[in-house]
XYZ file of C-alpha atoms in Angstrom:
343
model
C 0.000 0.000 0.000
C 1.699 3.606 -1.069
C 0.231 6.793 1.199
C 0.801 10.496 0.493
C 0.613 12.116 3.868
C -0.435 15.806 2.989
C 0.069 18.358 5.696
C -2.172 21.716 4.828
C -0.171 24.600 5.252
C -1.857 27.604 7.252
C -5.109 25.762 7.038
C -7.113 27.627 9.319
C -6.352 31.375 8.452
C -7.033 30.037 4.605
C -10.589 29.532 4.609
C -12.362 31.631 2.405
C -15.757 33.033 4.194
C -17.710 32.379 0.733
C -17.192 29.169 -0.099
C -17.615 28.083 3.621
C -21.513 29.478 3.305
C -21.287 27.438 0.140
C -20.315 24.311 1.376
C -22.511 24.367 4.625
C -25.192 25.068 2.504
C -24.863 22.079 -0.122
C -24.669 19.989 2.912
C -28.266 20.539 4.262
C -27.181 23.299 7.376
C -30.339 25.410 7.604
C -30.092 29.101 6.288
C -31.226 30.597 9.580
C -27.688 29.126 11.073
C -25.775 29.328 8.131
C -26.919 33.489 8.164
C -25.877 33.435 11.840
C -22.318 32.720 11.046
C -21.709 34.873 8.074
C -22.898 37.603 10.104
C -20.829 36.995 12.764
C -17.685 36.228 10.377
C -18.828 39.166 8.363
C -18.016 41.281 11.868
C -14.258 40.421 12.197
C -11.929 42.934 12.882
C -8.294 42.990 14.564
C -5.254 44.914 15.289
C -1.827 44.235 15.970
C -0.084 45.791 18.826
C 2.881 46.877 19.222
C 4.338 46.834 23.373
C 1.289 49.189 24.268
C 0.450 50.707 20.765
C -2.484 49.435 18.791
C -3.077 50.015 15.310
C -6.057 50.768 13.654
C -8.401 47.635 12.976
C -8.876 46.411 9.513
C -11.052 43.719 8.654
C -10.557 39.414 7.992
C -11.955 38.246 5.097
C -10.769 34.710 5.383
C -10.086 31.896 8.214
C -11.802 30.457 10.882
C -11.593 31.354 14.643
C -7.783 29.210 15.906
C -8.899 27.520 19.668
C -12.763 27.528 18.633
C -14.525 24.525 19.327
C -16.571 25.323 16.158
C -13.906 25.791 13.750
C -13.080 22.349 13.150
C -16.397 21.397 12.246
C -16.504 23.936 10.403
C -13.188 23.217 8.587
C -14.338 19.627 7.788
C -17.384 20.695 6.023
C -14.798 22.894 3.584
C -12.581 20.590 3.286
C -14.921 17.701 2.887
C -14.979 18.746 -1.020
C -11.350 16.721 -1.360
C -12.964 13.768 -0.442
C -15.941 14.167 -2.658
C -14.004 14.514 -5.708
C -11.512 11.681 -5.038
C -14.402 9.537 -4.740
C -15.769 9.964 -8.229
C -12.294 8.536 -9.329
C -13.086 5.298 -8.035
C -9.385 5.319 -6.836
C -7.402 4.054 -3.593
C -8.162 1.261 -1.132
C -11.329 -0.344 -0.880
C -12.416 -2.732 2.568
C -15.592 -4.323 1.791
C -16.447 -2.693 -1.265
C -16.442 0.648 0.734
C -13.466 3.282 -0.411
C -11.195 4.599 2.057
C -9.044 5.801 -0.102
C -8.918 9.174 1.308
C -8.374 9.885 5.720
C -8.725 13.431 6.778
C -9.447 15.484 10.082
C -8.777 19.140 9.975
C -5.605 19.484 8.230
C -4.031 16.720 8.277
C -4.822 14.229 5.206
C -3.504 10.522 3.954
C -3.923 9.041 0.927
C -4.252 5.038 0.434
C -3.764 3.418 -3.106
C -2.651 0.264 -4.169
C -0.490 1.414 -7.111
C 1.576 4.407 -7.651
C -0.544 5.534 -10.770
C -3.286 5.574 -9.114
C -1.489 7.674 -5.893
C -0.190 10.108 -8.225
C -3.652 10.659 -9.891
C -5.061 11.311 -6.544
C -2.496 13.744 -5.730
C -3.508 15.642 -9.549
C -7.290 15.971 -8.048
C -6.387 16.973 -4.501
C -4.178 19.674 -6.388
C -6.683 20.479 -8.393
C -9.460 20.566 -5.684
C -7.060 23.056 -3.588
C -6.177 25.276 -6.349
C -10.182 25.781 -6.185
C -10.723 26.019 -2.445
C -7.256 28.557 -2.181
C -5.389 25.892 -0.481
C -1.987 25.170 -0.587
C 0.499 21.978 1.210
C 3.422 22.256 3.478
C 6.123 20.480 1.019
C 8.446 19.728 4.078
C 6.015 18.433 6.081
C 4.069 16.276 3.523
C 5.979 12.825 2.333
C 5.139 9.413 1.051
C 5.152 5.997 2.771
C 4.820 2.527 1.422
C 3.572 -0.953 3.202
C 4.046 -4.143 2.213
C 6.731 -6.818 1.243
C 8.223 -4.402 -1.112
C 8.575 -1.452 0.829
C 12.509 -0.728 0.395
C 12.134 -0.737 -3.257
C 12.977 2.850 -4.824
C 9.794 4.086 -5.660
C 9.654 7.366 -8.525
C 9.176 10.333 -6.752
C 5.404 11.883 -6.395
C 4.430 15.318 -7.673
C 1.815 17.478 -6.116
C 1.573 20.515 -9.082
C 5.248 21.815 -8.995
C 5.888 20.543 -5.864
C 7.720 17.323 -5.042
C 7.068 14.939 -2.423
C 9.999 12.673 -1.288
C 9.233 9.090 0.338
C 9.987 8.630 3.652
C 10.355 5.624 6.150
C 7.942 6.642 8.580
C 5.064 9.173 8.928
C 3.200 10.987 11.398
C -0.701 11.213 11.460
C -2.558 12.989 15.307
C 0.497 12.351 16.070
C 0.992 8.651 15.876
C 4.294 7.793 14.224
C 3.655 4.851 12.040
C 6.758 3.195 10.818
C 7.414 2.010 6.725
C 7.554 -2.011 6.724
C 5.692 -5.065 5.584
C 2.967 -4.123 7.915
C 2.094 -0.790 9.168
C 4.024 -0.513 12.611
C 3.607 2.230 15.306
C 6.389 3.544 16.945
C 6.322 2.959 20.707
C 9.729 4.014 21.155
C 8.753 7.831 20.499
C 5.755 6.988 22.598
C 8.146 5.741 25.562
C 10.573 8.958 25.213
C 7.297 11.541 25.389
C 6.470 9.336 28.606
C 10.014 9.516 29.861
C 10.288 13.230 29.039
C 7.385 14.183 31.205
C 7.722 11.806 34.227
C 10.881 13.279 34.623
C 9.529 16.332 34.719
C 6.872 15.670 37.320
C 9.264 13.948 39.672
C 11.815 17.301 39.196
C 9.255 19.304 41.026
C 7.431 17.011 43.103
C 9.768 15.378 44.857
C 8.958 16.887 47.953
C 5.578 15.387 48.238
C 4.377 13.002 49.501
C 4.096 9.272 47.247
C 0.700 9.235 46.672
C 0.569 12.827 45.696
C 3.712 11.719 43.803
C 1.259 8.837 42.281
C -1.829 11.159 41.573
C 0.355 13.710 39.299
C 2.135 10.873 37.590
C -1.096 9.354 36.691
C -2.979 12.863 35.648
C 0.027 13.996 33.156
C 1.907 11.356 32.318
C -0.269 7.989 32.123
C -2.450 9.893 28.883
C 0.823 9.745 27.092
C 0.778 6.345 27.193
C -3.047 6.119 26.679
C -2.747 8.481 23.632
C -5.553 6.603 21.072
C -3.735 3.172 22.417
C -7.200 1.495 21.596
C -6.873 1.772 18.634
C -3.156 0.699 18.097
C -2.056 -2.609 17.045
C 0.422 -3.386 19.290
C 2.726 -6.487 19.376
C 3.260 -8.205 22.423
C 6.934 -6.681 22.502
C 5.647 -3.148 22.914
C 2.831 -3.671 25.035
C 5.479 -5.291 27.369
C 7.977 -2.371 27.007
C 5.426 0.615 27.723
C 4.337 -1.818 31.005
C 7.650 -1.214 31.909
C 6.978 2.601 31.241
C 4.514 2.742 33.355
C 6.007 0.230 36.113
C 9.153 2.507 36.907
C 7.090 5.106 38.075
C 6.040 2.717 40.708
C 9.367 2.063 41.335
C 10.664 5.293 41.309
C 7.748 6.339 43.633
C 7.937 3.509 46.310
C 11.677 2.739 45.958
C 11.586 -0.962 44.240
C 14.661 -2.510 43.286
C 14.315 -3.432 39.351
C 14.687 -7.047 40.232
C 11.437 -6.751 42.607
C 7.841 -7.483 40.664
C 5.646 -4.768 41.132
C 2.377 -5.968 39.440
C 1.140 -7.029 42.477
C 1.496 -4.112 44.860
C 0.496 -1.943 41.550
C -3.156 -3.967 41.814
C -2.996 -3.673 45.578
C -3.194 0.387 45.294
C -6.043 0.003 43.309
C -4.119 0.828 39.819
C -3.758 -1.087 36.930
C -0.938 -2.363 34.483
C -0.316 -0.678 31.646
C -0.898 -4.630 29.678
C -4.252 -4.354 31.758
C -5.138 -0.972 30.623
C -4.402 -1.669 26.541
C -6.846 -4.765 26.470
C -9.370 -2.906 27.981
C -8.882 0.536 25.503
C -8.970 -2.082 22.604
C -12.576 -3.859 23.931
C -13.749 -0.415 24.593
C -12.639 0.640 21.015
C -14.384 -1.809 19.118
C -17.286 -1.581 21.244
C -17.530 1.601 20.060
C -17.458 1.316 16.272
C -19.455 -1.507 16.632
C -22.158 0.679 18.076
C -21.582 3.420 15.873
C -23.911 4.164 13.483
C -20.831 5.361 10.680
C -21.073 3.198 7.260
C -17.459 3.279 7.223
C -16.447 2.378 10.507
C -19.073 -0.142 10.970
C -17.406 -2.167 7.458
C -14.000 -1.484 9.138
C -14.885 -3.063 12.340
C -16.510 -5.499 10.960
C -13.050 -6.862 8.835
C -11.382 -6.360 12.268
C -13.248 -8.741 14.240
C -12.782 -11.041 12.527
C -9.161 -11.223 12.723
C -6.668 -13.505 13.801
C -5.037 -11.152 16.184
C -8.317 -10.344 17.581
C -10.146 -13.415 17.924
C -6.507 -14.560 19.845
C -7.147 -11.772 21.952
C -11.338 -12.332 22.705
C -10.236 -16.099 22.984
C -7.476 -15.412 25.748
C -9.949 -13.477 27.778
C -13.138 -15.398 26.801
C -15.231 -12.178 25.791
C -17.081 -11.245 23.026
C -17.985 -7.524 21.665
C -21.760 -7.510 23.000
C -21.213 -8.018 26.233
C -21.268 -4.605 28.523
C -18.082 -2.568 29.147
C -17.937 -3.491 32.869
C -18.450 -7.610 32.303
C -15.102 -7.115 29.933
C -13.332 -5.129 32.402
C -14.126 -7.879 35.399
C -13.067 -10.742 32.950
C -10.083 -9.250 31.812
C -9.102 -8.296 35.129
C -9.533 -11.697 36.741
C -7.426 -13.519 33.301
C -4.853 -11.080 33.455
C -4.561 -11.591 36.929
C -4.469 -15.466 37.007
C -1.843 -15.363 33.859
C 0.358 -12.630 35.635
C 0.549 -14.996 38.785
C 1.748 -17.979 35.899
């Protein structure tokens, strides 16, 4: 599989007011709400100061409010129009008959093909679709990846108009790092140095507190590192294992345990939970959720995923299945992980 990762460049502040309207318009948003925003965009004024001098205000004709909780919705409805016109190609990946040949949120898009011609024809219509919407890519930031058994082959190089996109070994998408090889492979190792980064941190000024206060800031800043979207990572055994360890040193570090000493037990004992514990769980509650979801897409996704090797391994070990409620998966898997931790 070849992906262009395209990274918009200023795509916020780019927007242009009009075709915004347009596009919330075509997509069924009623006029009354649609007239609301244009005539509070139509009201935007700033200034730029300068130590304690202001000049005079002029007016924005373009962009979308940066930090509003409205402007990405808003953004995906404009930029929704790439996706519309890659899928008239009929181009890209298909799963169950259904294209996903095209991931976006916000400004950050990845394209999916199974041959290079047909990669480097999506890239002509994305260019073509942004020379319409006033759009324009980061070239440094944007590259191209390849999966699959011949992914250190030297591939020709991709064009986006007159720009050129180079191929790259890895890629970063919401910031997961996925790694070039036969299968796609997230990289736990940046994961493990973000984690490192900021326990160290905490412990630098907190070291004068108490453990459990020591505990409680560990958990509230540093455990969502690990967490980041980790339901919806494939992870191998291997680096489920190594961010366990991530998260076991701060118990160690906390409650002075020598490295030889097992923690897992006193770790259950404060009422915590492994990090292994933790990832089995985010992956049940993941699926549950796109198996509820009422999405097309997702639902034909999840529906390939279930019925996995990997996963079925993984329902097996714990002897779950997807319909059962949240808290009957999170008392099973607690009790199994417990009995094979004690193996």
């Amino acid at each position: 599989m070849f992906t262009a990762a395209l990274d918009v460049s200023k795509a916020y502040d780019c927007v242009q007011h009009f075709k915004l309207f347009t596009a919330l318009l075509r997509v069924g948003m009623p006029r009354n709400i649609v007239w609301l925003l244009a005539d509070w965009y139509s009201k935007l004024y700033v200034a730029v100061r300068w130590n304690d001098t202001y000049s005079t205000l002029f007016k924005v004709g373009s962009g979308v409010r940066q930090g509003s909780s409205l402007s990405p919705a808003l953004f995906n409805v404009f930029i929704n129009k790439v996706i519309i016109d890659l899928k008239v190609l009929e181009l890209g990946c298909f799963v169950n008959k259904t294209w996903i040949g095209c991931v976006l949120y916000a400004d950050d898009i990845i394209l999916l093909s199974a041959s290079l011609t047909s990669l480097q024809a999506m890239l002509n219509r994305v260019c073509t679709t942004f020379i319409y919407l006033k759009l324009s890519i980061n070239a440094n930031k944007s590259t191209c990846v390849a999966f699959g058994p011949h992914y250190k082959r030297d591939f020709p190089v991709m064009a986006f108009g007159s720009q050129v996109l180079t191929w790259s070994k890895s890629m970063k998408y919401l910031g997961v790092n996925l790694i070039s090889g036969p299968h796609s492979i997230c990289d736990t190792d940046h994961i493990s140095r973000k984690f490192y980064c900021a326990s160290n941190c905490v412990f630098t000024y907190s070291s004068s507190l108490t453990e459990l206060m020591q505990l409680y800031l560990q958990t509230s800043f540093c455990l969502p590192v690990l967490q980041y979207v980790f339901g919806a990572l494939r992870l191998n055994q291997t680096q489920v294992k190594s961010l366990n360890v991530c998260w076991n040193s701060v118990f160690r570090k906390i409650f002075k345990f020598n490295r030889w000493e097992p923690v897992s037990s006193f770790i259950n004992g404060l009422g915590y939970l492994n990090f292994t514990h933790m990832y089995y769980l985010g992956v049940f509650k993941f699926i549950i959720g796109m198996v509820n979801s009422t999405h097309r897409v997702l639902n034909r996704l999840v529906s390939v995923y279930i019925r996995g090797n990997t996963f079925c391994q993984l329902l097996a070990l714990f002897d779950v299945n997807v319909n059962m409620p949240l808290y009957v998966i999170k008392q099973r898997v607690s009790q199994r992980y417990g009995e094979l931790s004690t193996k």
